């Protein structure tokens, strides 16, 4: 009975983490380029009371053993890097990557961050930046007298300068991809950082060699599915309740045992 109390408590703690993760997913349902997370559970160690294959007193080999599990733990929280829905905005600097790839962003500390959020704008020097002012890599600078900006599916950026008929080449947007995107570190602001688990970035031209093409005037939305998260929340809540019931039942059984008289 004492073991039941501790075992059920691990279930409650695991479901609390599950609810925390669901809450974060729901909070970011309208965050552009957000990638939902999934909690991965793993059973704890087992207490072996009678091992399988052991011989009984009668000399018979026991076909099954007797092991008692000691609960559950959170093995990890995995980022699901599936593509979110794509909406048309018509903004010339709104970009989305179809399928694989990440935009490369220069962080304030000089390192490179990676994002799926293609809501770009210009700073006071005409450089293409994120909404937080971080520079797009490779850098693209747009002249003040640019009338129209065109971003090709291969990432080439051209602009029509006022009074000119020919398009002016402004640069090339490249994207990066990883062998294990789930190993990327989330640092907030829709930015991911490279880790040893993700592997080094592979830079390439959009639309070539399995790199996703770029679509101008579109934005990728969060990949959170409201119905799925609501179902997950209901099941997590019920699992939390049933584990608390197991603790209550164990407590009542202990209370009954302590009230026994000789």
PDB file of C-alpha atoms in Angstrom:
ATOM      1  CA  UNK A   1       0.000   0.000   0.000  1.00  0.00           C
ATOM      2  CA  UNK A   2       2.872   2.345   0.786  1.00  0.00           C
ATOM      3  CA  UNK A   3       4.332   1.515  -2.658  1.00  0.00           C
ATOM      4  CA  UNK A   4       1.006   2.411  -4.275  1.00  0.00           C
ATOM      5  CA  UNK A   5       1.169   5.906  -2.799  1.00  0.00           C
ATOM      6  CA  UNK A   6       4.589   6.632  -4.276  1.00  0.00           C
ATOM      7  CA  UNK A   7       3.814   4.959  -7.617  1.00  0.00           C
ATOM      8  CA  UNK A   8       0.610   6.942  -8.100  1.00  0.00           C
ATOM      9  CA  UNK A   9       2.408  10.156  -7.113  1.00  0.00           C
ATOM     10  CA  UNK A  10       4.813   9.713 -10.044  1.00  0.00           C
ATOM     11  CA  UNK A  11       1.770   9.434 -12.310  1.00  0.00           C
ATOM     12  CA  UNK A  12       0.359  12.686 -10.957  1.00  0.00           C
ATOM     13  CA  UNK A  13       3.670  14.495 -11.438  1.00  0.00           C
ATOM     14  CA  UNK A  14       3.965  13.149 -14.984  1.00  0.00           C
ATOM     15  CA  UNK A  15       0.463  14.302 -15.889  1.00  0.00           C
ATOM     16  CA  UNK A  16       1.180  17.723 -14.381  1.00  0.00           C
ATOM     17  CA  UNK A  17       4.101  18.059 -16.822  1.00  0.00           C
ATOM     18  CA  UNK A  18       1.774  16.889 -19.596  1.00  0.00           C
ATOM     19  CA  UNK A  19      -0.759  19.610 -18.744  1.00  0.00           C
ATOM     20  CA  UNK A  20       2.018  22.222 -18.563  1.00  0.00           C
ATOM     21  CA  UNK A  21       3.138  21.247 -22.065  1.00  0.00           C
ATOM     22  CA  UNK A  22      -0.414  21.285 -23.437  1.00  0.00           C
ATOM     23  CA  UNK A  23      -0.903  24.756 -21.939  1.00  0.00           C
ATOM     24  CA  UNK A  24       2.196  26.029 -23.739  1.00  0.00           C
ATOM     25  CA  UNK A  25       0.982  24.554 -27.026  1.00  0.00           C
ATOM     26  CA  UNK A  26      -2.430  26.182 -26.632  1.00  0.00           C
ATOM     27  CA  UNK A  27      -0.881  29.518 -25.643  1.00  0.00           C
ATOM     28  CA  UNK A  28       1.035  29.538 -28.945  1.00  0.00           C
ATOM     29  CA  UNK A  29      -1.805  28.488 -31.230  1.00  0.00           C
ATOM     30  CA  UNK A  30      -1.550  31.844 -33.044  1.00  0.00           C
ATOM     31  CA  UNK A  31       2.254  32.149 -32.933  1.00  0.00           C
ATOM     32  CA  UNK A  32       3.628  32.150 -36.475  1.00  0.00           C
ATOM     33  CA  UNK A  33       5.993  29.255 -37.216  1.00  0.00           C
ATOM     34  CA  UNK A  34       5.554  27.762 -33.738  1.00  0.00           C
ATOM     35  CA  UNK A  35       6.247  24.044 -33.362  1.00  0.00           C
ATOM     36  CA  UNK A  36       4.216  22.112 -30.816  1.00  0.00           C
ATOM     37  CA  UNK A  37       5.810  19.814 -28.236  1.00  0.00           C
ATOM     38  CA  UNK A  38       4.921  16.296 -27.146  1.00  0.00           C
ATOM     39  CA  UNK A  39       5.710  14.759 -23.754  1.00  0.00           C
ATOM     40  CA  UNK A  40       7.362  11.337 -23.917  1.00  0.00           C
ATOM     41  CA  UNK A  41       6.787   9.038 -20.919  1.00  0.00           C
ATOM     42  CA  UNK A  42       8.876   6.096 -19.733  1.00  0.00           C
ATOM     43  CA  UNK A  43       8.254   3.526 -17.032  1.00  0.00           C
ATOM     44  CA  UNK A  44      10.529   3.513 -13.985  1.00  0.00           C
ATOM     45  CA  UNK A  45      12.586   0.604 -12.657  1.00  0.00           C
ATOM     46  CA  UNK A  46      10.958  -2.636 -11.553  1.00  0.00           C
ATOM     47  CA  UNK A  47      11.223  -4.577  -8.335  1.00  0.00           C
ATOM     48  CA  UNK A  48      11.740  -8.241  -9.169  1.00  0.00           C
ATOM     49  CA  UNK A  49       9.985 -10.412  -6.620  1.00  0.00           C
ATOM     50  CA  UNK A  50      10.260 -13.694  -8.512  1.00  0.00           C
ATOM     51  CA  UNK A  51      12.371 -13.881 -11.680  1.00  0.00           C
ATOM     52  CA  UNK A  52      11.061 -15.600 -14.804  1.00  0.00           C
ATOM     53  CA  UNK A  53      12.740 -18.938 -15.448  1.00  0.00           C
ATOM     54  CA  UNK A  54      13.478 -19.616 -11.802  1.00  0.00           C
ATOM     55  CA  UNK A  55      12.828 -23.098 -10.441  1.00  0.00           C
ATOM     56  CA  UNK A  56      10.023 -23.679  -7.976  1.00  0.00           C
ATOM     57  CA  UNK A  57      10.235 -25.935  -4.936  1.00  0.00           C
ATOM     58  CA  UNK A  58       8.813 -28.729  -7.069  1.00  0.00           C
ATOM     59  CA  UNK A  59      11.606 -28.294  -9.605  1.00  0.00           C
ATOM     60  CA  UNK A  60       9.374 -26.730 -12.223  1.00  0.00           C
ATOM     61  CA  UNK A  61      10.690 -23.797 -14.249  1.00  0.00           C
ATOM     62  CA  UNK A  62       8.555 -20.726 -13.656  1.00  0.00           C
ATOM     63  CA  UNK A  63       7.133 -19.615 -17.063  1.00  0.00           C
ATOM     64  CA  UNK A  64       6.531 -16.027 -15.963  1.00  0.00           C
ATOM     65  CA  UNK A  65       8.120 -13.803 -13.391  1.00  0.00           C
ATOM     66  CA  UNK A  66       6.729 -11.424 -10.825  1.00  0.00           C
ATOM     67  CA  UNK A  67       7.855  -7.835 -11.228  1.00  0.00           C
ATOM     68  CA  UNK A  68       6.297  -4.761  -9.693  1.00  0.00           C
ATOM     69  CA  UNK A  69       6.652  -1.433 -11.508  1.00  0.00           C
ATOM     70  CA  UNK A  70       7.484   1.671  -9.513  1.00  0.00           C
ATOM     71  CA  UNK A  71       5.837   4.337 -11.618  1.00  0.00           C
ATOM     72  CA  UNK A  72       6.486   6.627 -14.562  1.00  0.00           C
ATOM     73  CA  UNK A  73       8.810   9.469 -15.498  1.00  0.00           C
ATOM     74  CA  UNK A  74       9.046  12.075 -18.237  1.00  0.00           C
ATOM     75  CA  UNK A  75      11.706  10.799 -20.634  1.00  0.00           C
ATOM     76  CA  UNK A  76      11.708  13.934 -22.790  1.00  0.00           C
ATOM     77  CA  UNK A  77       9.678  16.663 -24.456  1.00  0.00           C
ATOM     78  CA  UNK A  78       9.941  16.430 -28.233  1.00  0.00           C
ATOM     79  CA  UNK A  79       9.428  19.312 -30.641  1.00  0.00           C
ATOM     80  CA  UNK A  80       7.238  18.264 -33.566  1.00  0.00           C
ATOM     81  CA  UNK A  81       8.695  19.995 -36.636  1.00  0.00           C
ATOM     82  CA  UNK A  82       5.770  19.314 -38.925  1.00  0.00           C
ATOM     83  CA  UNK A  83       4.645  22.144 -41.191  1.00  0.00           C
ATOM     84  CA  UNK A  84       1.853  24.398 -40.004  1.00  0.00           C
ATOM     85  CA  UNK A  85      -0.914  25.724 -42.210  1.00  0.00           C
ATOM     86  CA  UNK A  86       0.045  28.447 -44.718  1.00  0.00           C
ATOM     87  CA  UNK A  87      -1.963  31.645 -45.121  1.00  0.00           C
ATOM     88  CA  UNK A  88      -1.675  34.305 -47.795  1.00  0.00           C
ATOM     89  CA  UNK A  89      -0.867  37.822 -46.599  1.00  0.00           C
ATOM     90  CA  UNK A  90       0.222  39.631 -49.755  1.00  0.00           C
ATOM     91  CA  UNK A  91       3.070  41.328 -47.869  1.00  0.00           C
ATOM     92  CA  UNK A  92       6.224  41.427 -50.021  1.00  0.00           C
ATOM     93  CA  UNK A  93       8.478  40.508 -47.080  1.00  0.00           C
ATOM     94  CA  UNK A  94       6.308  37.710 -45.721  1.00  0.00           C
ATOM     95  CA  UNK A  95       8.026  34.470 -46.695  1.00  0.00           C
ATOM     96  CA  UNK A  96       7.344  30.813 -46.005  1.00  0.00           C
ATOM     97  CA  UNK A  97       9.371  27.683 -46.643  1.00  0.00           C
ATOM     98  CA  UNK A  98       7.496  24.840 -48.241  1.00  0.00           C
ATOM     99  CA  UNK A  99       8.555  21.612 -46.512  1.00  0.00           C
ATOM    100  CA  UNK A 100      12.135  21.376 -45.147  1.00  0.00           C
ATOM    101  CA  UNK A 101      14.344  24.276 -44.156  1.00  0.00           C
ATOM    102  CA  UNK A 102      14.874  27.155 -41.735  1.00  0.00           C
ATOM    103  CA  UNK A 103      15.642  30.815 -42.252  1.00  0.00           C
ATOM    104  CA  UNK A 104      19.029  31.796 -40.826  1.00  0.00           C
ATOM    105  CA  UNK A 105      19.083  34.700 -38.389  1.00  0.00           C
ATOM    106  CA  UNK A 106      22.064  36.610 -36.981  1.00  0.00           C
ATOM    107  CA  UNK A 107      21.664  36.800 -33.225  1.00  0.00           C
ATOM    108  CA  UNK A 108      22.933  39.748 -31.115  1.00  0.00           C
ATOM    109  CA  UNK A 109      25.805  37.608 -29.748  1.00  0.00           C
ATOM    110  CA  UNK A 110      27.039  36.857 -33.271  1.00  0.00           C
ATOM    111  CA  UNK A 111      25.744  33.285 -33.387  1.00  0.00           C
ATOM    112  CA  UNK A 112      23.222  32.000 -35.907  1.00  0.00           C
ATOM    113  CA  UNK A 113      19.635  31.206 -35.003  1.00  0.00           C
ATOM    114  CA  UNK A 114      17.113  29.340 -37.113  1.00  0.00           C
ATOM    115  CA  UNK A 115      13.411  30.008 -37.540  1.00  0.00           C
ATOM    116  CA  UNK A 116      10.374  29.003 -39.551  1.00  0.00           C
ATOM    117  CA  UNK A 117       8.708  32.363 -38.978  1.00  0.00           C
ATOM    118  CA  UNK A 118       9.149  34.340 -42.203  1.00  0.00           C
ATOM    119  CA  UNK A 119       7.481  37.578 -41.059  1.00  0.00           C
ATOM    120  CA  UNK A 120      10.289  39.921 -42.095  1.00  0.00           C
ATOM    121  CA  UNK A 121      10.473  43.697 -42.320  1.00  0.00           C
ATOM    122  CA  UNK A 122      13.077  46.430 -42.960  1.00  0.00           C
ATOM    123  CA  UNK A 123      15.127  48.368 -40.448  1.00  0.00           C
ATOM    124  CA  UNK A 124      16.148  52.026 -40.796  1.00  0.00           C
ATOM    125  CA  UNK A 125      19.014  51.036 -43.107  1.00  0.00           C
ATOM    126  CA  UNK A 126      16.844  48.974 -45.445  1.00  0.00           C
ATOM    127  CA  UNK A 127      18.185  45.637 -44.170  1.00  0.00           C
ATOM    128  CA  UNK A 128      15.781  42.699 -43.984  1.00  0.00           C
ATOM    129  CA  UNK A 129      15.219  41.813 -40.321  1.00  0.00           C
ATOM    130  CA  UNK A 130      12.833  39.887 -38.079  1.00  0.00           C
ATOM    131  CA  UNK A 131      10.182  41.701 -36.053  1.00  0.00           C
ATOM    132  CA  UNK A 132      12.711  41.815 -33.211  1.00  0.00           C
ATOM    133  CA  UNK A 133      15.334  43.446 -35.429  1.00  0.00           C
ATOM    134  CA  UNK A 134      17.594  40.416 -35.966  1.00  0.00           C
ATOM    135  CA  UNK A 135      19.288  40.375 -39.379  1.00  0.00           C
ATOM    136  CA  UNK A 136      18.435  37.770 -41.988  1.00  0.00           C
ATOM    137  CA  UNK A 137      21.464  35.764 -43.148  1.00  0.00           C
ATOM    138  CA  UNK A 138      22.786  36.133 -45.808  1.00  0.00           C
ATOM    139  CA  UNK A 139      22.069  39.835 -45.499  1.00  0.00           C
ATOM    140  CA  UNK A 140      19.673  41.543 -47.913  1.00  0.00           C
ATOM    141  CA  UNK A 141      19.541  45.338 -48.179  1.00  0.00           C
ATOM    142  CA  UNK A 142      16.651  47.011 -49.986  1.00  0.00           C
ATOM    143  CA  UNK A 143      17.200  50.448 -51.576  1.00  0.00           C
ATOM    144  CA  UNK A 144      15.013  53.319 -50.422  1.00  0.00           C
ATOM    145  CA  UNK A 145      13.632  53.852 -53.929  1.00  0.00           C
ATOM    146  CA  UNK A 146      12.636  50.214 -54.472  1.00  0.00           C
ATOM    147  CA  UNK A 147       9.125  50.083 -55.904  1.00  0.00           C
ATOM    148  CA  UNK A 148       8.535  46.334 -55.976  1.00  0.00           C
ATOM    149  CA  UNK A 149      10.409  43.488 -54.286  1.00  0.00           C
ATOM    150  CA  UNK A 150      10.393  39.980 -55.729  1.00  0.00           C
ATOM    151  CA  UNK A 151      11.574  36.830 -53.976  1.00  0.00           C
ATOM    152  CA  UNK A 152      11.874  33.804 -56.223  1.00  0.00           C
ATOM    153  CA  UNK A 153      11.124  30.263 -55.148  1.00  0.00           C
ATOM    154  CA  UNK A 154      14.881  29.665 -55.194  1.00  0.00           C
ATOM    155  CA  UNK A 155      15.469  32.562 -52.769  1.00  0.00           C
ATOM    156  CA  UNK A 156      16.787  35.090 -55.284  1.00  0.00           C
ATOM    157  CA  UNK A 157      15.800  38.626 -54.286  1.00  0.00           C
ATOM    158  CA  UNK A 158      15.310  41.305 -56.938  1.00  0.00           C
ATOM    159  CA  UNK A 159      13.702  44.726 -56.892  1.00  0.00           C
ATOM    160  CA  UNK A 160      12.349  47.230 -59.333  1.00  0.00           C
ATOM    161  CA  UNK A 161      13.981  50.553 -58.659  1.00  0.00           C
ATOM    162  CA  UNK A 162      11.992  53.691 -59.322  1.00  0.00           C
ATOM    163  CA  UNK A 163      12.484  54.956 -62.887  1.00  0.00           C
ATOM    164  CA  UNK A 164      14.178  51.745 -64.078  1.00  0.00           C
ATOM    165  CA  UNK A 165      12.719  49.025 -66.247  1.00  0.00           C
ATOM    166  CA  UNK A 166      15.256  46.334 -65.427  1.00  0.00           C
ATOM    167  CA  UNK A 167      15.205  44.396 -62.159  1.00  0.00           C
ATOM    168  CA  UNK A 168      18.131  44.870 -59.781  1.00  0.00           C
ATOM    169  CA  UNK A 169      19.628  41.839 -58.051  1.00  0.00           C
ATOM    170  CA  UNK A 170      19.699  42.290 -54.256  1.00  0.00           C
ATOM    171  CA  UNK A 171      21.049  38.936 -53.154  1.00  0.00           C
ATOM    172  CA  UNK A 172      20.294  35.299 -52.454  1.00  0.00           C
ATOM    173  CA  UNK A 173      18.414  33.852 -49.486  1.00  0.00           C
ATOM    174  CA  UNK A 174      19.723  30.452 -48.426  1.00  0.00           C
ATOM    175  CA  UNK A 175      18.117  28.126 -45.914  1.00  0.00           C
ATOM    176  CA  UNK A 176      19.428  25.486 -43.551  1.00  0.00           C
ATOM    177  CA  UNK A 177      18.213  22.047 -42.542  1.00  0.00           C
ATOM    178  CA  UNK A 178      19.258  19.496 -39.924  1.00  0.00           C
ATOM    179  CA  UNK A 179      19.515  15.721 -39.743  1.00  0.00           C
ATOM    180  CA  UNK A 180      17.610  15.763 -36.433  1.00  0.00           C
ATOM    181  CA  UNK A 181      15.418  18.883 -36.123  1.00  0.00           C
ATOM    182  CA  UNK A 182      13.950  17.548 -32.862  1.00  0.00           C
ATOM    183  CA  UNK A 183      17.401  18.039 -31.326  1.00  0.00           C
ATOM    184  CA  UNK A 184      17.328  21.809 -31.877  1.00  0.00           C
ATOM    185  CA  UNK A 185      17.227  24.006 -28.773  1.00  0.00           C
ATOM    186  CA  UNK A 186      14.313  26.428 -28.451  1.00  0.00           C
ATOM    187  CA  UNK A 187      15.517  29.808 -27.170  1.00  0.00           C
ATOM    188  CA  UNK A 188      12.249  31.743 -27.497  1.00  0.00           C
ATOM    189  CA  UNK A 189      11.140  34.262 -30.075  1.00  0.00           C
ATOM    190  CA  UNK A 190      10.519  31.425 -32.581  1.00  0.00           C
ATOM    191  CA  UNK A 191      14.293  30.895 -32.713  1.00  0.00           C
ATOM    192  CA  UNK A 192      16.109  27.560 -32.558  1.00  0.00           C
ATOM    193  CA  UNK A 193      19.798  26.956 -31.901  1.00  0.00           C
ATOM    194  CA  UNK A 194      22.042  24.184 -33.164  1.00  0.00           C
ATOM    195  CA  UNK A 195      23.053  21.460 -30.688  1.00  0.00           C
ATOM    196  CA  UNK A 196      25.175  18.331 -30.864  1.00  0.00           C
ATOM    197  CA  UNK A 197      21.912  16.337 -30.994  1.00  0.00           C
ATOM    198  CA  UNK A 198      20.586  18.233 -34.026  1.00  0.00           C
ATOM    199  CA  UNK A 199      23.810  17.879 -35.980  1.00  0.00           C
ATOM    200  CA  UNK A 200      25.462  20.723 -37.904  1.00  0.00           C
ATOM    201  CA  UNK A 201      23.358  22.848 -40.267  1.00  0.00           C
ATOM    202  CA  UNK A 202      23.323  21.999 -43.962  1.00  0.00           C
ATOM    203  CA  UNK A 203      22.995  25.192 -45.989  1.00  0.00           C
ATOM    204  CA  UNK A 204      21.492  25.148 -49.448  1.00  0.00           C
ATOM    205  CA  UNK A 205      19.464  26.864 -52.140  1.00  0.00           C
ATOM    206  CA  UNK A 206      15.691  26.737 -51.641  1.00  0.00           C
ATOM    207  CA  UNK A 207      14.008  24.348 -54.044  1.00  0.00           C
ATOM    208  CA  UNK A 208      17.171  22.322 -54.655  1.00  0.00           C
ATOM    209  CA  UNK A 209      18.443  19.055 -53.130  1.00  0.00           C
ATOM    210  CA  UNK A 210      15.411  18.504 -50.848  1.00  0.00           C
ATOM    211  CA  UNK A 211      15.472  22.076 -49.534  1.00  0.00           C
ATOM    212  CA  UNK A 212      11.971  23.538 -49.461  1.00  0.00           C
ATOM    213  CA  UNK A 213      11.127  26.296 -51.932  1.00  0.00           C
ATOM    214  CA  UNK A 214      10.237  29.800 -50.754  1.00  0.00           C
ATOM    215  CA  UNK A 215       6.795  31.294 -51.292  1.00  0.00           C
ATOM    216  CA  UNK A 216       6.507  35.106 -51.164  1.00  0.00           C
ATOM    217  CA  UNK A 217       3.444  36.734 -49.645  1.00  0.00           C
ATOM    218  CA  UNK A 218       2.628  33.747 -47.427  1.00  0.00           C
ATOM    219  CA  UNK A 219       3.236  32.927 -43.754  1.00  0.00           C
ATOM    220  CA  UNK A 220       3.405  29.609 -41.930  1.00  0.00           C
ATOM    221  CA  UNK A 221       1.146  29.385 -38.908  1.00  0.00           C
ATOM    222  CA  UNK A 222       1.516  27.347 -35.719  1.00  0.00           C
ATOM    223  CA  UNK A 223       1.222  23.579 -36.189  1.00  0.00           C
ATOM    224  CA  UNK A 224      -0.862  23.281 -33.003  1.00  0.00           C
ATOM    225  CA  UNK A 225      -4.199  21.530 -33.592  1.00  0.00           C
ATOM    226  CA  UNK A 226      -6.793  22.796 -31.113  1.00  0.00           C
ATOM    227  CA  UNK A 227      -8.965  19.665 -31.162  1.00  0.00           C
ATOM    228  CA  UNK A 228      -5.954  17.406 -30.630  1.00  0.00           C
ATOM    229  CA  UNK A 229      -4.742  19.491 -27.679  1.00  0.00           C
ATOM    230  CA  UNK A 230      -8.207  19.552 -26.112  1.00  0.00           C
ATOM    231  CA  UNK A 231      -8.414  15.745 -26.325  1.00  0.00           C
ATOM    232  CA  UNK A 232      -4.909  15.477 -24.828  1.00  0.00           C
ATOM    233  CA  UNK A 233      -5.938  17.807 -22.014  1.00  0.00           C
ATOM    234  CA  UNK A 234      -9.021  15.728 -21.205  1.00  0.00           C
ATOM    235  CA  UNK A 235      -7.055  12.455 -21.116  1.00  0.00           C
ATOM    236  CA  UNK A 236      -4.297  14.053 -18.998  1.00  0.00           C
ATOM    237  CA  UNK A 237      -6.859  15.418 -16.562  1.00  0.00           C
ATOM    238  CA  UNK A 238      -8.563  12.039 -16.222  1.00  0.00           C
ATOM    239  CA  UNK A 239      -5.211  10.300 -15.749  1.00  0.00           C
ATOM    240  CA  UNK A 240      -4.337  12.830 -13.033  1.00  0.00           C
ATOM    241  CA  UNK A 241      -7.673  12.199 -11.316  1.00  0.00           C
ATOM    242  CA  UNK A 242      -7.345   8.407 -11.411  1.00  0.00           C
ATOM    243  CA  UNK A 243      -3.832   8.577  -9.958  1.00  0.00           C
ATOM    244  CA  UNK A 244      -5.081  10.813  -7.162  1.00  0.00           C
ATOM    245  CA  UNK A 245      -7.855   8.253  -6.597  1.00  0.00           C
ATOM    246  CA  UNK A 246      -5.217   5.521  -6.285  1.00  0.00           C
ATOM    247  CA  UNK A 247      -3.469   7.587  -3.597  1.00  0.00           C
ATOM    248  CA  UNK A 248      -6.766   8.108  -1.773  1.00  0.00           C
ATOM    249  CA  UNK A 249      -7.548   4.384  -1.967  1.00  0.00           C
ATOM    250  CA  UNK A 250      -4.104   3.460  -0.656  1.00  0.00           C
ATOM    251  CA  UNK A 251      -4.534   5.920   2.202  1.00  0.00           C
ATOM    252  CA  UNK A 252      -7.937   4.453   3.091  1.00  0.00           C
ATOM    253  CA  UNK A 253      -6.486   0.938   3.079  1.00  0.00           C
ATOM    254  CA  UNK A 254      -3.675   2.067   5.401  1.00  0.00           C
ATOM    255  CA  UNK A 255      -6.226   3.710   7.670  1.00  0.00           C
ATOM    256  CA  UNK A 256      -8.215   0.473   7.800  1.00  0.00           C
ATOM    257  CA  UNK A 257      -5.072  -1.513   8.635  1.00  0.00           C
ATOM    258  CA  UNK A 258      -4.105   0.843  11.472  1.00  0.00           C
ATOM    259  CA  UNK A 259      -7.564   0.526  13.021  1.00  0.00           C
ATOM    260  CA  UNK A 260      -7.375  -3.256  13.338  1.00  0.00           C
ATOM    261  CA  UNK A 261      -7.481  -4.544  16.916  1.00  0.00           C
ATOM    262  CA  UNK A 262      -5.892  -7.685  18.221  1.00  0.00           C
TER     263      UNK A 262
END
